[in-house]
C-alpha atoms as one frame of an Amber mdcrd trajectory, in Angstrom:
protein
  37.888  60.045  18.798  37.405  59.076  22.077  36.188  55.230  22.712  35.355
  53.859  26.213  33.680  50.326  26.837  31.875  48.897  29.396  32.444  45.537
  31.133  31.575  43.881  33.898  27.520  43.458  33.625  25.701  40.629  34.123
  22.998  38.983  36.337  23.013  38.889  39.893  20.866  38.048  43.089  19.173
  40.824  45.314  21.685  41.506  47.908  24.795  40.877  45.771  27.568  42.966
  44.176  29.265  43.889  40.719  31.903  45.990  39.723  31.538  47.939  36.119
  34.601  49.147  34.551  35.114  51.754  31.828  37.754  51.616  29.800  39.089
  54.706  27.824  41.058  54.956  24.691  42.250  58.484  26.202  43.985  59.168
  29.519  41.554  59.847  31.942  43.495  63.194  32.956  41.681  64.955  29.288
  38.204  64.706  31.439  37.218  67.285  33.846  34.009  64.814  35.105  33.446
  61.126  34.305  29.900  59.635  35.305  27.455  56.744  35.274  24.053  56.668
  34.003  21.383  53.849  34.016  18.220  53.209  31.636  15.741  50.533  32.811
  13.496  49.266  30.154  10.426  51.952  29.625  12.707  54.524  31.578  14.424
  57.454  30.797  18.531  57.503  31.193  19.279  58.434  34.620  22.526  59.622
  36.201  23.839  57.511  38.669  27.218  58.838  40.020  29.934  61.070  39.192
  33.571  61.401  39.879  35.911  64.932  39.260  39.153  64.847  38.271  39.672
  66.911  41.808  36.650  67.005  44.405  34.276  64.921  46.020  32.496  62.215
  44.277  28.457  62.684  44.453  25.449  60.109  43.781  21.668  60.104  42.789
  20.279  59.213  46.699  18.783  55.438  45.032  22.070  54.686  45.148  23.985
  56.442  48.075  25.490  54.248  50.449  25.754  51.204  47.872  27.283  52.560
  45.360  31.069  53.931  45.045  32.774  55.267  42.280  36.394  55.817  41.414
  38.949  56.378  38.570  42.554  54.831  38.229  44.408  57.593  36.085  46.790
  54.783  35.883  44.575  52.430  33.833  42.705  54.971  32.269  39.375  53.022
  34.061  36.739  54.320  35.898  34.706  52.089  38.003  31.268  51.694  39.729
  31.081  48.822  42.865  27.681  47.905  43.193  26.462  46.293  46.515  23.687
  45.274  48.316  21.643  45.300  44.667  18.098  45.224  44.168  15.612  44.358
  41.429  15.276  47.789  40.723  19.201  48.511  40.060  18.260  46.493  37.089
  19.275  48.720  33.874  21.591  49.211  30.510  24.538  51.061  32.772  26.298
  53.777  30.463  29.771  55.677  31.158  29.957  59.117  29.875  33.273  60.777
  30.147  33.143  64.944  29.839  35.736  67.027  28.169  35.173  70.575  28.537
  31.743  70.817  26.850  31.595  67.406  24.756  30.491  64.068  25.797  31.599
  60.846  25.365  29.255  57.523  25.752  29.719  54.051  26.075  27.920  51.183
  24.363  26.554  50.290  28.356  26.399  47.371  29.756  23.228  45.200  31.244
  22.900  44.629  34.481  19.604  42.068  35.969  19.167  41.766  39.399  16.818
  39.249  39.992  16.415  35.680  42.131
């Protein structure tokens, strides 16, 4: 069973930065995608960004520009830097990590941008 956590939530000003990391109880090499999704309260779950194993990385446009994602095979983490937040970044922010055609979810982690 595959197990990956979340860390690195919390609250934060508009205008400031966080870094989420993912951690994975499998090398990252089994997964042919790994992603991030977001659920602000009354929303549905939204994708955020995703990262291949080989290829480009791609992102919802709410978040181009701010937003970069990456993986360290090494560490078997996957990362999102956040910066230049705003109140509406606020969400539960979810890794999902894709083997072939099953998913894997994290527990998320909360993120509050607000002054």
């Amino acid at each position: 069973q595959v197990q990956l956590v979340e860390s690195g939530g919390g609250l934060v000003q508009p205008g400031g930065s966080l870094r989420l990391s993912c951690d994975s109880s499998r090398p990252l090499f089994n997964f042919g995608f790994m992603r991030w999704y977001r659920q602000a309260p009354g929303k549905e779950r939204e994708w955020v960004a995703v990262i291949p194993s080989a290829g480009s990385s791609d992102y919802a446009d709410s978040v181009k520009g701010r937003f970069t994602i990456s993986r360290d095979n090494a560490r078997n983490t996957m990362s999102l830097q956040m910066n230049s937040l705003k109140p509406e970044d606020t969400a539960v922010y979810y890794c999902n990590a894709q083997s072939g055609v099953r998913h894997y979810w994290g527990q998320g982690t909360q993120v509050t941008v607000s002054s």
